[in-house]
Short mmCIF file of C-alpha atoms and ligand atoms in Angstrom, two decimals:
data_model
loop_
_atom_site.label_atom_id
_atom_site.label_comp_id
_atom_site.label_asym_id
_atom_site.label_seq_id
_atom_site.Cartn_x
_atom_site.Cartn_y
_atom_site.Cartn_z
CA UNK A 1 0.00 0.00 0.00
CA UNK A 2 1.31 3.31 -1.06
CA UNK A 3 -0.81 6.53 0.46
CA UNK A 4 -0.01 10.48 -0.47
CA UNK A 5 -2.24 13.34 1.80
CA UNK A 6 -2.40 16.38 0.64
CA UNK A 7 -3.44 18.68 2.95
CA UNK A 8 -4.06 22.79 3.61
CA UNK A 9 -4.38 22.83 -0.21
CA UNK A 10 -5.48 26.85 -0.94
CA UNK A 11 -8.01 25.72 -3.33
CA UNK A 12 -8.14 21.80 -4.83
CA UNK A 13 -9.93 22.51 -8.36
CA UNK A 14 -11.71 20.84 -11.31
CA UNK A 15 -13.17 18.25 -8.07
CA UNK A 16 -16.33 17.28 -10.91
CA UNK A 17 -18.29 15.33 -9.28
CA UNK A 18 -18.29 10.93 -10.03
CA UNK A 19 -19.76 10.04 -13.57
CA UNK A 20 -19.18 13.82 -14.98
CA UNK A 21 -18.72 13.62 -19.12
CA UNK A 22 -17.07 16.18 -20.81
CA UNK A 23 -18.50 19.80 -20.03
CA UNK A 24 -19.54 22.06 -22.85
CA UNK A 25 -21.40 25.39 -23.79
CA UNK A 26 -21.77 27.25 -20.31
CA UNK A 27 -20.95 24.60 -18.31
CA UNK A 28 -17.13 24.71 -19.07
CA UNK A 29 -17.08 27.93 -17.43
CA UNK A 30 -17.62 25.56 -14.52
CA UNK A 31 -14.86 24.60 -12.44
CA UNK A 32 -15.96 23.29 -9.05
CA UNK A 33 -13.46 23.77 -6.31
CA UNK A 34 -12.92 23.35 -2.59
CA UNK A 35 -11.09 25.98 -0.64
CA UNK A 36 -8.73 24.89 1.70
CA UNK A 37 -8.52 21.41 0.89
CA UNK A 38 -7.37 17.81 1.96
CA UNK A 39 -6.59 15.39 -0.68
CA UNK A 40 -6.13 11.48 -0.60
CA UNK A 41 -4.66 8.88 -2.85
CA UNK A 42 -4.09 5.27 -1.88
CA UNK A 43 -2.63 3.12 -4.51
CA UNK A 44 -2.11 6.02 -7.11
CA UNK A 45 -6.14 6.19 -7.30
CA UNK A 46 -8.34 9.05 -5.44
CA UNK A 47 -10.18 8.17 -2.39
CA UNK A 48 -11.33 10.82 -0.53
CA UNK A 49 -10.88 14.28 -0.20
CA UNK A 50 -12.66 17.27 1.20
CA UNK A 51 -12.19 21.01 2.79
CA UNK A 52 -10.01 20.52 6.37
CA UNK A 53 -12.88 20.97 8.57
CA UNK A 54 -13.55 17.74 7.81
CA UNK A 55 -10.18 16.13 7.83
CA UNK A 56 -10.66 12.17 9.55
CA UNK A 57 -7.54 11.05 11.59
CA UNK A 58 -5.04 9.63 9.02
CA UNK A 59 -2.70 7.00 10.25
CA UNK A 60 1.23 7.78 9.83
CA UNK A 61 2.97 4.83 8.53
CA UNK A 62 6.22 4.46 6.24
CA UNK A 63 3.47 4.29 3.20
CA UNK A 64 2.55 7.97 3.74
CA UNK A 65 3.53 10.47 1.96
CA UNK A 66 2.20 14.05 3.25
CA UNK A 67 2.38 17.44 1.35
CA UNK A 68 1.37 20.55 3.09
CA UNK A 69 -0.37 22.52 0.27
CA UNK A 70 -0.41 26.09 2.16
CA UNK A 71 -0.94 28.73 -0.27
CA UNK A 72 -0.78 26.46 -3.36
CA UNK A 73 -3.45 25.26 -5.84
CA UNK A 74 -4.10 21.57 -6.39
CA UNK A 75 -5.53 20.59 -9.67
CA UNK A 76 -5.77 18.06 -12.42
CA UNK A 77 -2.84 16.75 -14.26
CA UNK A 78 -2.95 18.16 -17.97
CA UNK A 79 -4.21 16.00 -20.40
CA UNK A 80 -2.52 16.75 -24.42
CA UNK A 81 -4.80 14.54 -26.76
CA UNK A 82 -3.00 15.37 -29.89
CA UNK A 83 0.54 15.25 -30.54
CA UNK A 84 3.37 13.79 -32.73
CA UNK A 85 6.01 13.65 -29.89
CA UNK A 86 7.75 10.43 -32.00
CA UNK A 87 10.18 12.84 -34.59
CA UNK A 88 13.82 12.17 -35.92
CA UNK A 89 14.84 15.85 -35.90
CA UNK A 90 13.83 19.40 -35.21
CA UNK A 91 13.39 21.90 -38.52
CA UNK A 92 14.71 25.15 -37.57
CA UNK A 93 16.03 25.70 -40.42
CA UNK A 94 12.27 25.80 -41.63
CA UNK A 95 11.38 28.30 -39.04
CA UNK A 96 13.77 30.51 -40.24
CA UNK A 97 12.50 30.36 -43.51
CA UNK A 98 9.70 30.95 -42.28
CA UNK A 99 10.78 34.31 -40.55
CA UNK A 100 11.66 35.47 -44.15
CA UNK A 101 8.45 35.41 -45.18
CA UNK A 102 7.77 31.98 -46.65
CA UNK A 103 4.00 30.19 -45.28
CA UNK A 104 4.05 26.89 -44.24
CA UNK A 105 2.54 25.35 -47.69
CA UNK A 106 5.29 27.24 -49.39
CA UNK A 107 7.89 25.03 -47.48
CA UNK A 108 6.00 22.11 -48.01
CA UNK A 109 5.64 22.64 -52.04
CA UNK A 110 10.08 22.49 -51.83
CA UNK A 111 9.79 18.92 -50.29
CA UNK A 112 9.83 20.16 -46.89
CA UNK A 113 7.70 19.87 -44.03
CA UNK A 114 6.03 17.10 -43.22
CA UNK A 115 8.18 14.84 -45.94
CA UNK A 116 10.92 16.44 -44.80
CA UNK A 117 10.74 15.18 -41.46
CA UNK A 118 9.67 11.43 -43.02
CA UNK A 119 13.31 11.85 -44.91
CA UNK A 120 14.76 11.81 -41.45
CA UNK A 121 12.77 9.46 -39.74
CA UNK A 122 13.44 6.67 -42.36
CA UNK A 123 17.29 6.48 -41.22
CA UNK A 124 17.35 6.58 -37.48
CA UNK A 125 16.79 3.50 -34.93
CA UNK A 126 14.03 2.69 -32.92
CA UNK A 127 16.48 3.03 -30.21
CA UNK A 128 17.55 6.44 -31.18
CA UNK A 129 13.70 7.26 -31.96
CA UNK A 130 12.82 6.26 -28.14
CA UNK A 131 15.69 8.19 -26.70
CA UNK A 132 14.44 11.77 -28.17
CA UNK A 133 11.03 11.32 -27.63
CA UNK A 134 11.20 9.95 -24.05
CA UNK A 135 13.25 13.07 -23.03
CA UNK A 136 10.39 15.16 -24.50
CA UNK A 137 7.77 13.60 -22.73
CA UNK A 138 10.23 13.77 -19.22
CA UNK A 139 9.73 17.61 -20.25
CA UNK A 140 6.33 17.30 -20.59
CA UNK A 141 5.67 15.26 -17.45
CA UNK A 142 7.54 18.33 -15.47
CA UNK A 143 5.32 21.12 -17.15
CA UNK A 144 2.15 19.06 -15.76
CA UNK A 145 1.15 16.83 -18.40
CA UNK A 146 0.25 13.00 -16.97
CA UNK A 147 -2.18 11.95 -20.10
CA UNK A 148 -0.58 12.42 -24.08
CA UNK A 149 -1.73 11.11 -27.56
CA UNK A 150 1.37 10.31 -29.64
CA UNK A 151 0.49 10.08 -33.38
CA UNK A 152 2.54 8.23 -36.15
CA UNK A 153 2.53 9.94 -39.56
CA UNK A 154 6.87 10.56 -40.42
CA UNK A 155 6.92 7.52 -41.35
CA UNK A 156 4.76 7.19 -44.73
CA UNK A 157 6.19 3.74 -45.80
CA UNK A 158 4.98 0.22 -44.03
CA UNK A 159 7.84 0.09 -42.45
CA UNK A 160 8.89 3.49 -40.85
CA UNK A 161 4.87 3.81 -39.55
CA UNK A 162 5.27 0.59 -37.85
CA UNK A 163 8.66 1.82 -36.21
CA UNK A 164 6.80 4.68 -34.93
CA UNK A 165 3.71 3.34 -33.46
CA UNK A 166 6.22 1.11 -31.93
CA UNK A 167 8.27 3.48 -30.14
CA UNK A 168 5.06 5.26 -28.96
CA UNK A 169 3.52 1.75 -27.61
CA UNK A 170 7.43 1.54 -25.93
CA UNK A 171 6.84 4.20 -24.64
CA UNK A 172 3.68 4.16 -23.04
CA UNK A 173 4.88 0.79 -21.36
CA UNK A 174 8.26 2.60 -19.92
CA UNK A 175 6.53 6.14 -18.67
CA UNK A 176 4.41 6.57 -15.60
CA UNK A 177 2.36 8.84 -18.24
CA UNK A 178 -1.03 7.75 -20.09
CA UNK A 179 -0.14 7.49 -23.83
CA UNK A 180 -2.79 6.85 -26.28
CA UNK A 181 -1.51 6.02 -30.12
CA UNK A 182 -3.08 7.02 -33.68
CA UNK A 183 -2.08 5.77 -37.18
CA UNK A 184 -1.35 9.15 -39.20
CA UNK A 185 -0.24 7.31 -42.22
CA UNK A 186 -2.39 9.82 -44.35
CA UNK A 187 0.01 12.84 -43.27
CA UNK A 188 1.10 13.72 -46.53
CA UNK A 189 1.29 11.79 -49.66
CA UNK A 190 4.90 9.61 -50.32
CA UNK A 191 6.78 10.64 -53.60
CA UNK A 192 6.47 7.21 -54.66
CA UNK A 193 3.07 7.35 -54.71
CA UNK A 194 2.97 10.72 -56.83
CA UNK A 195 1.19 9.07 -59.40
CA UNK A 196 -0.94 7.00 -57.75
CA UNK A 197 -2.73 8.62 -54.46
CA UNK A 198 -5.39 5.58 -54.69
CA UNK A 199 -2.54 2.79 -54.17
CA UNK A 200 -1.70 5.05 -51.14
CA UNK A 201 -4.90 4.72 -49.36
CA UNK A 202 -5.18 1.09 -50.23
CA UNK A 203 -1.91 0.55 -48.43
CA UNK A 204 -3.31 2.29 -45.48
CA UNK A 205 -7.03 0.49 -45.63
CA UNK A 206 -5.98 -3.06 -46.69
CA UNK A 207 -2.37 -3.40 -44.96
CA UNK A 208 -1.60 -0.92 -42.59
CA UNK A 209 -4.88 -0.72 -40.65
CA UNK A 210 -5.52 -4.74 -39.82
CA UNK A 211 -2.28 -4.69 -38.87
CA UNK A 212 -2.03 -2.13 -36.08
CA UNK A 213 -4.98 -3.47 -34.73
CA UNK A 214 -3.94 -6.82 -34.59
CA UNK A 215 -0.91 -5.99 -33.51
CA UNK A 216 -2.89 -3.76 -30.83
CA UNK A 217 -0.05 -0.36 -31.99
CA UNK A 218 -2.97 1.83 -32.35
CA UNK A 219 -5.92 2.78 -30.27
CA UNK A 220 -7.03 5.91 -33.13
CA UNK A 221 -6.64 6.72 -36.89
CA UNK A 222 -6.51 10.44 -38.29
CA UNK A 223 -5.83 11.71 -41.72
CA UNK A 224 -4.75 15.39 -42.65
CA UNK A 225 -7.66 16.38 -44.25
CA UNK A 226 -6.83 19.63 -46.32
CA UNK A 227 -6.46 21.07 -49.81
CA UNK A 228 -2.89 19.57 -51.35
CA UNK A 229 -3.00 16.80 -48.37
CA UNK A 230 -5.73 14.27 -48.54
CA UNK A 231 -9.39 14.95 -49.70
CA UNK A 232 -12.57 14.19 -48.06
CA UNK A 233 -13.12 11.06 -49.82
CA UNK A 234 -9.61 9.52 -48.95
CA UNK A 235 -10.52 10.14 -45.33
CA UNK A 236 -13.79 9.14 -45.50
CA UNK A 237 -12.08 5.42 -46.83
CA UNK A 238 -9.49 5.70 -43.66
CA UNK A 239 -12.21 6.09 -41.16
CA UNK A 240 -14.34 3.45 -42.78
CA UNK A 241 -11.17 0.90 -42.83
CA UNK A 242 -10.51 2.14 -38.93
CA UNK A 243 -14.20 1.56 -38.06
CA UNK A 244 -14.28 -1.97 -39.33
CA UNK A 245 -11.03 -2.34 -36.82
CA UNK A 246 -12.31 -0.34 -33.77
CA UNK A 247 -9.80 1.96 -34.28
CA UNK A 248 -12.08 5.25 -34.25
CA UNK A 249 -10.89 8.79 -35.59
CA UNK A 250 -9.22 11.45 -34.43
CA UNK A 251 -8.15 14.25 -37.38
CA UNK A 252 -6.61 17.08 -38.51
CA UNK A 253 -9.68 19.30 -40.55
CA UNK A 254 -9.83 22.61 -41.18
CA UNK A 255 -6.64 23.98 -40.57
CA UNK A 256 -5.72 25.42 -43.73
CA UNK A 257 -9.32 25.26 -45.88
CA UNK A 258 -12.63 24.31 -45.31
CA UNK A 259 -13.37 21.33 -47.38
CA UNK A 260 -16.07 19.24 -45.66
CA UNK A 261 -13.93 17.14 -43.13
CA UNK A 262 -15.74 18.45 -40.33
CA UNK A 263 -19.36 16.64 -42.00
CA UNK A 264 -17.30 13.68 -42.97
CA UNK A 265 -15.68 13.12 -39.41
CA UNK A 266 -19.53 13.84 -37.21
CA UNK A 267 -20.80 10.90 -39.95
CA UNK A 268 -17.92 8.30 -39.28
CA UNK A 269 -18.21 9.57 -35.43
CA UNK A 270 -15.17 10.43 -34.68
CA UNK A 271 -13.48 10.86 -31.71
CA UNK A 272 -12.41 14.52 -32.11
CA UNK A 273 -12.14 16.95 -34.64
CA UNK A 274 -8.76 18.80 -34.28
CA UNK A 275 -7.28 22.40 -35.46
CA UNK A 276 -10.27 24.32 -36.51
CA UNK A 277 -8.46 27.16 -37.43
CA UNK A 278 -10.55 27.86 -40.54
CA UNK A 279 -14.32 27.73 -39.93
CA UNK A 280 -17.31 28.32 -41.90
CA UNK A 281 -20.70 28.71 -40.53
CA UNK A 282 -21.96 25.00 -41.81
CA UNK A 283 -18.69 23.52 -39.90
CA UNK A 284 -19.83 25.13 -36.74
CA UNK A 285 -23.41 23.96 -37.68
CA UNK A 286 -22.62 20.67 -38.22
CA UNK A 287 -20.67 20.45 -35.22
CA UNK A 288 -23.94 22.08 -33.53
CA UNK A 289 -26.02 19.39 -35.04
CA UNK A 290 -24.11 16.28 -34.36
CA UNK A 291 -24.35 17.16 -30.40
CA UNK A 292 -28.15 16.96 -30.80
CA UNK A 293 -29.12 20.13 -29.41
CA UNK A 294 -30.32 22.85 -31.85
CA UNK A 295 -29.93 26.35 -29.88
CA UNK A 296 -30.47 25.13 -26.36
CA UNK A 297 -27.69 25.75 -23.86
CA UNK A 298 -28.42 23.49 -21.75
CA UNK A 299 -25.63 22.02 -19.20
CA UNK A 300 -26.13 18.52 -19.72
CA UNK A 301 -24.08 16.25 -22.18
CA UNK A 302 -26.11 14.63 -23.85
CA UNK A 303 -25.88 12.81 -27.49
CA UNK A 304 -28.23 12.88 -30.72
CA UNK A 305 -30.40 10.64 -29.36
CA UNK A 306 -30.64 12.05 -25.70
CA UNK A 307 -28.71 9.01 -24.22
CA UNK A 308 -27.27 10.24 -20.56
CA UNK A 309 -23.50 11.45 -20.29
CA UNK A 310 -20.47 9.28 -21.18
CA UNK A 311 -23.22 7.24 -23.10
CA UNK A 312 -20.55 6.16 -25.95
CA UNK A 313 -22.42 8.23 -29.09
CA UNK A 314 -21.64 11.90 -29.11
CA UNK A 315 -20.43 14.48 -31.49
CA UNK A 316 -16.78 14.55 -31.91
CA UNK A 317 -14.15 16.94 -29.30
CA UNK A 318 -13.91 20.11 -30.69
CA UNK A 319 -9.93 19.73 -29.78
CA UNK A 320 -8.10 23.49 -30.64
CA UNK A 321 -4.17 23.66 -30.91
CA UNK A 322 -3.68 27.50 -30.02
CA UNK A 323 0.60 27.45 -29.99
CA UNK A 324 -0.35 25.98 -34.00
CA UNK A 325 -1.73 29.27 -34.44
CA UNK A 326 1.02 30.95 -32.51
CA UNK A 327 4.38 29.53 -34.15
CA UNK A 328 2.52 29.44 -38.15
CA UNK A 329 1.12 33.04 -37.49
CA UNK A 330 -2.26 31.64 -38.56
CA UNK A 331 -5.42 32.40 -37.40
CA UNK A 332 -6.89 31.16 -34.18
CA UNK A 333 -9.72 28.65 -33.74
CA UNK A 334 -13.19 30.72 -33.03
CA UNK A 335 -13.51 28.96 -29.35
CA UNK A 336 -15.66 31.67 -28.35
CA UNK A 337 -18.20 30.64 -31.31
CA UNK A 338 -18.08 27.12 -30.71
CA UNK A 339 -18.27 27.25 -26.23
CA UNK A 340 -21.18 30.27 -26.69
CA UNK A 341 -23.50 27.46 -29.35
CA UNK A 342 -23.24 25.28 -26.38
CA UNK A 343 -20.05 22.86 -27.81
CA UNK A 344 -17.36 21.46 -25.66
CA UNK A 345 -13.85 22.48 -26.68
CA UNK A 346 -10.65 20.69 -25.76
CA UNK A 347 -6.92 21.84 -26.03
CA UNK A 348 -3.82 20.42 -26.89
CA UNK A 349 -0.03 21.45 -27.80
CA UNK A 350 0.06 19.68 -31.37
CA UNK A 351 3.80 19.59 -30.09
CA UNK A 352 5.65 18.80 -33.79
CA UNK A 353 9.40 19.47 -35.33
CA UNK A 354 6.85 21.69 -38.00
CA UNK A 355 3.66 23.76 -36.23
CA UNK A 356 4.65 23.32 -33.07
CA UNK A 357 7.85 22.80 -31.67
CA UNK A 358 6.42 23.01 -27.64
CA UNK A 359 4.96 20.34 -25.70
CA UNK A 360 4.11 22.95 -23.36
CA UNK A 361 0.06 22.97 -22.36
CA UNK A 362 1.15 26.04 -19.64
CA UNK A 363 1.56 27.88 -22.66
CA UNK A 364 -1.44 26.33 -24.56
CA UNK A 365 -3.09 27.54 -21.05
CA UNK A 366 -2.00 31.48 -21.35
CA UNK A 367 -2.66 31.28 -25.33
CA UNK A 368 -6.33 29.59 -24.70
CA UNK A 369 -7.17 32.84 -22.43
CA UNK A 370 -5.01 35.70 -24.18
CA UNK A 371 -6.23 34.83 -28.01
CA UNK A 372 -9.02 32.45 -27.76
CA UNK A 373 -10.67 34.63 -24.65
CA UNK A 374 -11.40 31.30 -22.75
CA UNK A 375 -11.90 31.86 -19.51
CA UNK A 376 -9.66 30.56 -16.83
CA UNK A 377 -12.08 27.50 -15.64
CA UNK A 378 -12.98 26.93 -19.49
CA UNK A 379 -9.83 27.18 -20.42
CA UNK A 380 -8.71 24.15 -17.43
CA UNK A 381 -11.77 22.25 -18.36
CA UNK A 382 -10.43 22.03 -21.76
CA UNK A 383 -6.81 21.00 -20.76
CA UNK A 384 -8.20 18.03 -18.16
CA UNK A 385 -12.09 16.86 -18.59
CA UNK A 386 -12.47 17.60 -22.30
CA UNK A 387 -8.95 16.49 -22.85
CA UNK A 388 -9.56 13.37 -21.38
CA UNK A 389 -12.45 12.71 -23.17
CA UNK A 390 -10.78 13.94 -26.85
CA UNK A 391 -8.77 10.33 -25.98
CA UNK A 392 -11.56 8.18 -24.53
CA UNK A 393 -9.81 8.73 -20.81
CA UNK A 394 -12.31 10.82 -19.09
CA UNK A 395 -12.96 7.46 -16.92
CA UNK A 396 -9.75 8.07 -15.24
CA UNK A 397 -8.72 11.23 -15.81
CA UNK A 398 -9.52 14.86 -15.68
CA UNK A 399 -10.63 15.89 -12.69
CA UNK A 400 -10.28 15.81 -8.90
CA UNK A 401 -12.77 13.10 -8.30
CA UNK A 402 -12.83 10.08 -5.98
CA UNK A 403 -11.52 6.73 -8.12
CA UNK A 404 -9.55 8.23 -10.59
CA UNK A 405 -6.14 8.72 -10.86
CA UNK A 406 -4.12 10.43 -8.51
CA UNK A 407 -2.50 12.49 -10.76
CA UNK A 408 -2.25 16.08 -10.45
CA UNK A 409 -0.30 19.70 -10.05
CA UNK A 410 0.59 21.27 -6.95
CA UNK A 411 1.29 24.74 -7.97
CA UNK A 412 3.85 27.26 -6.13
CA UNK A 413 2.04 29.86 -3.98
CA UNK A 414 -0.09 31.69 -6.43
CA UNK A 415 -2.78 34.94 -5.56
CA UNK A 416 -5.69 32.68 -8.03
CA UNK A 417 -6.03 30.37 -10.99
CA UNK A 418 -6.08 33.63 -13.20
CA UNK A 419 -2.83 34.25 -12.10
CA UNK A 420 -1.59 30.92 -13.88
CA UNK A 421 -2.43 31.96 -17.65
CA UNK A 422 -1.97 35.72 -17.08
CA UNK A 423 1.67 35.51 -15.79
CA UNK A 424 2.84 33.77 -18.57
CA UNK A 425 6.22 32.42 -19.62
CA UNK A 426 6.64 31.93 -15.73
CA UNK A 427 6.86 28.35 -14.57
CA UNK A 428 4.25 28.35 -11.44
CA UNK A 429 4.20 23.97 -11.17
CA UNK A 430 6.10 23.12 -7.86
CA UNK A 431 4.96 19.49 -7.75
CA UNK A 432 3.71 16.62 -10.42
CA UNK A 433 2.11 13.43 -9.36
CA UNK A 434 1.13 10.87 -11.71
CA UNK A 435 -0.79 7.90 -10.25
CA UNK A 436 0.15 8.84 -6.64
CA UNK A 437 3.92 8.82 -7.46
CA UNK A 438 6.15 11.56 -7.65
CA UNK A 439 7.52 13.05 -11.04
CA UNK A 440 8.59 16.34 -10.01
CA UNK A 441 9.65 17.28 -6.84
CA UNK A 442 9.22 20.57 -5.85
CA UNK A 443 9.51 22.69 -2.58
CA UNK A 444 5.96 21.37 -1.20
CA UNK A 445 7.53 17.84 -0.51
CA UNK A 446 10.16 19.42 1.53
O1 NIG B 1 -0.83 19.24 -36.83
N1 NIG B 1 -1.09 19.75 -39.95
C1 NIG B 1 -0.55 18.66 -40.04
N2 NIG B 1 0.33 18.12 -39.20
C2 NIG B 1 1.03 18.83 -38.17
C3 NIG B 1 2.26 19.48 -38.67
C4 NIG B 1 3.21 18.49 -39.17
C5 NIG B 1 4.54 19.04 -39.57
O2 NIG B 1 4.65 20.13 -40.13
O3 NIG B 1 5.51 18.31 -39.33
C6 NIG B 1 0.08 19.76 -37.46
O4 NIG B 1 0.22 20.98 -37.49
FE1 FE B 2 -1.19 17.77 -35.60
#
C-alpha cells in the first residue's frame, strides 16, 4: 500500500463530481473547487478528499507520503490529446525560412515539411527514436502533463509507420504517463506514390490498418484532411477501414481550408475533430447538429439521441491547438463561437518538429485565455475533462474526483487560478504526481 495526503491545499480545483462527461457550452465555465482542501490517494487512485474541517484522523505509517499545500493550488494533471512527440529531428532551419516570409505550404511545395521530417525518420533506430522522444515527454511530465496522444505519420512507408507506433507503444509501457496512439499514415502523400494517391490509401485500408490493430499499436486513426494533403473522400475510406477495426478517428480538418472534413468526421463519429483554425458557418453547424441540441444551452451532455453522459455516441471533441496558431502566425480557432453554441472544446499542444515545436500545455493555457478569450475555468476544463475525453480517458482522468487517478499539479504559492495563464512564460508547477507517485519534486515535498 502506497498513500499520499495532501493537505491545507489553498483551493483543490476541477473536483467534478463521479460520472461527470465532458462539459460544454456554459458549463465549461464551470470549475468546481474546494477551498482549503485535503486530498487522498491510496494506490495512485483518489479516495477521498474534502475542505479541512472535515479532515478524519489519518494514520502515519512508512506508506505515507504528506504534502502541506499552504498557499498552493491543487488541480488536475494536464491532459494533451494530440501530438506527434515520436520525430527524428527538429526543422529550424524551416522556421527561419519561415521568418523570411515563406508560409508553411510554401515550405512544403520544396519537399519540406512534413516529408521532410519522413526523410529523417526513415534512417534513425528505434532506439535512437525512443531516446528523443522519451526526453520530450520527461519535459512534458515536469510542465504538468500526466495523459498524451502520440500520433505516427513521419513515417509514410509500411515500415517506418510501424517503427513509430512502436516506439510510442514503448513508450507508453516505460513512462508513468497515459499514452494513447493514432495511425497518421495519411500525413502527406509519399513521392512514390505521386502518381498513384489511390494505391496510397489502399496501403493504409488493406495493410496498414488490420495490422495495427492486430498488432494492438494503435488505439485511433486520423488523416490530414486539407487542400494539397488528402481529400474528403480519402478520409472518408481511412475512417471506414478504422471503423471496421475499432480503431475510431481522431483528425486534422480545417486547418488550412474548409473542405467538408468536419461533415465527414460527425458521420464516421469520430473521436475529435482537431485544429479548426478555418471555420465556416456550416462547420460550426454541423458540429452544432451532431451534439443533438439545436440552440439550447443546456448544461447537460447529452448525445443525438438524448442518451445520458459518457453514453458512448456523441459528437466529436472540438480539440483546438492555439501554440499551431502561434508559431505558423495563422489564425486562431473561433472557441468563443463554438463554447457560446453550447459545444465542448478541448486543447492540446500539437507539439511537432513543424507547427509546433512546444509540448508545453502552460503555454497552450496562457494562449487559450489571451487569443481564444477562454476563460480561466474553461480554459482548465479544456486542458483536463475535455482532454480526457478527446482520448476516450475521461474514466480516469480529468478531474479531482474520488476513483480516478491520482494524478495532479501542486502549484507554487499563487494569488488565483487567473494568475496561472496571465503571468505567462513563468513556470508556477512546484509538484507533479502521476498515479500517486512523484515526477517532479518541488519545494511542497520538503
Ligand atoms: O498538426 N497539420 C498537419 N500536421 C502537423 C504538422 C506536421 C509538420 O509540419 O511536421 C500539425 O500541425
Ligand atoms: Fe497535428
Amino acid at each position: 500500500m502506497s498513500r499520499l495526503l495532501i493537505t491545507h491545499a489553498k483551493a483543490l480545483l476541477g473536483t467534478h463530481a463521479q460520472g461527470t462527461g465532458p462539459v460544454r457550452g456554459a458549463a465549461m465555465a464551470d470549475l468546481p473547487r474546494i477551498e482549503n482542501g485535503w486530498l487522498l490517494a491510496e494506490n495512485g487512485i483518489i479516495t477521498a478528499m474534502g475542505s479541512m474541517d472535515t479532515l478524519p484522523g489519518v494514520e502515519h505509517g512508512p506508506d505515507l507520503t504528506v504534502i502541506d499545500a499552504r498557499g498552493r493550488l491543487v488541480l488536475p494533471g494536464w491532459c494533451d490529446p494530440h501530438t506527434h512527440t515520436v520525430f527524428a529531428a527538429p526543422r529550424e532551419e524551416e522556421f527561419v525560412d519561415k521568418i523570411k516570409g515563406l508560409s508553411y505550404q510554401d515550405i512544403a511545395a520544396r519537399g519540406g515539411g512534413i516529408l521532410n521530417s519522413a526523410r529523417k525518420l526513415r534512417d534513425l533506430s528505434e532506439d535512437d527514436l525512443y531516446d528523443q522522444a522519451r526526453t520530450r515527454l520527461e519535459e512534458m511530465m515536469r510542465q504538468g502533463t500526466v495523459a498524451v496522444e502520440i500520433k505516427s505519420g513521419y513515417g509514410l512507408s509500411a515500415e517506418s509507420e510501424l517503427k513509430m507506433l512502436r516506439v510510442a507503444r514503448r513508450l507508453k509501457g516505460t513512462l508513468p504517463l497515459q499514452v494513447r496512439t493514432t495511425l497518421l499514415a495519411a500525413h502527406a502523400l509519399p513521392p512514390e506514390f505521386a502518381n498513384d494517391r489511390a494505391a496510397y490509401i489502399r496501403l493504409i485500408t488493406d495493410t496498414l490498418i488490420p495490422q495495427v490493430a492486430a498488432e494492438g499499436l494503435a488505439d485511433f486513426v486520423d488523416v490530414f484532411c486539407e487542400t494539397n494533403y488528402f481529400t474528403v473522400a480519402e478520409m472518408d475510406a481511412v475512417l471506414e477501414a478504422g471503423a471496421r477495426h475499432r480503431l475510431p478517428g481522431k483528425v486534422h480538418v480545417n486547418q488550412f481550408t474548409s473542405i467538408g472534413g468536419i461533415q465527414a468526421a460527425v458521420k464516421h463519429k469520430a473521436i475529435s475533430v482537431d485544429h479548426l483554425e478555418v471555420m465556416e458557418a456550416a462547420d460550426i453547424d454541423a458540429l452544432v447538429a451532431a451534439f443533438g441540441m439545436a440552440q439550447d444551452r443546456t448544461t447537460q451532455w447529452v448525445d443525438a439521441t438524448g442518451a445520458p453522459p459518457n453514453g458512448p455516441a456523441f459528437g466529436p471533441m472540438p480539440t483546438l491547438l492555439p501554440s499551431c496558431s502561434f508559431f505558423l502566425r495563422i489564425p486562431y480557432a473561433p472557441a468563443r463561437a463554438l463554447i457560446d453554441r453550447g459545444l465542448p472544446v478541448a486543447l492540446a499542444t500539437d507539439h511537432n518538429p513543424g507547427s509546433t515545436p512546444s509540448g508545453n500545455m502552460n503555454l497552450v493555457f496562457s494562449l487559450a485565455c489571451i487569443q481564444l478569450r477562454m476563460l480561466p475555468e474553461e480554459a482548465v476544463n479544456a486542458m483536463t475533462l475535455n482532454s480526457a475525453a478527446a482520448m476516450q480517458l475521461e474514466t480516469e482522468l480529468g478531474s479531482l474526483t474520488v476513483g480516478k487517478r491520482a494524478s495532479l499539479i501542486i502549484t507554487r504559492p499563487v494569488p488565483s487560478l487567473a494568475y496561472l495563464p496571465y503571468a505567462f512564460g513563468s513556470d508556477h508547477i512546484d509538484t507533479v504526481l502521476i498515479d500517486g507517485t512523484v515526477v517532479r519534486a518541488g519545494a511542497a515535498l520538503a
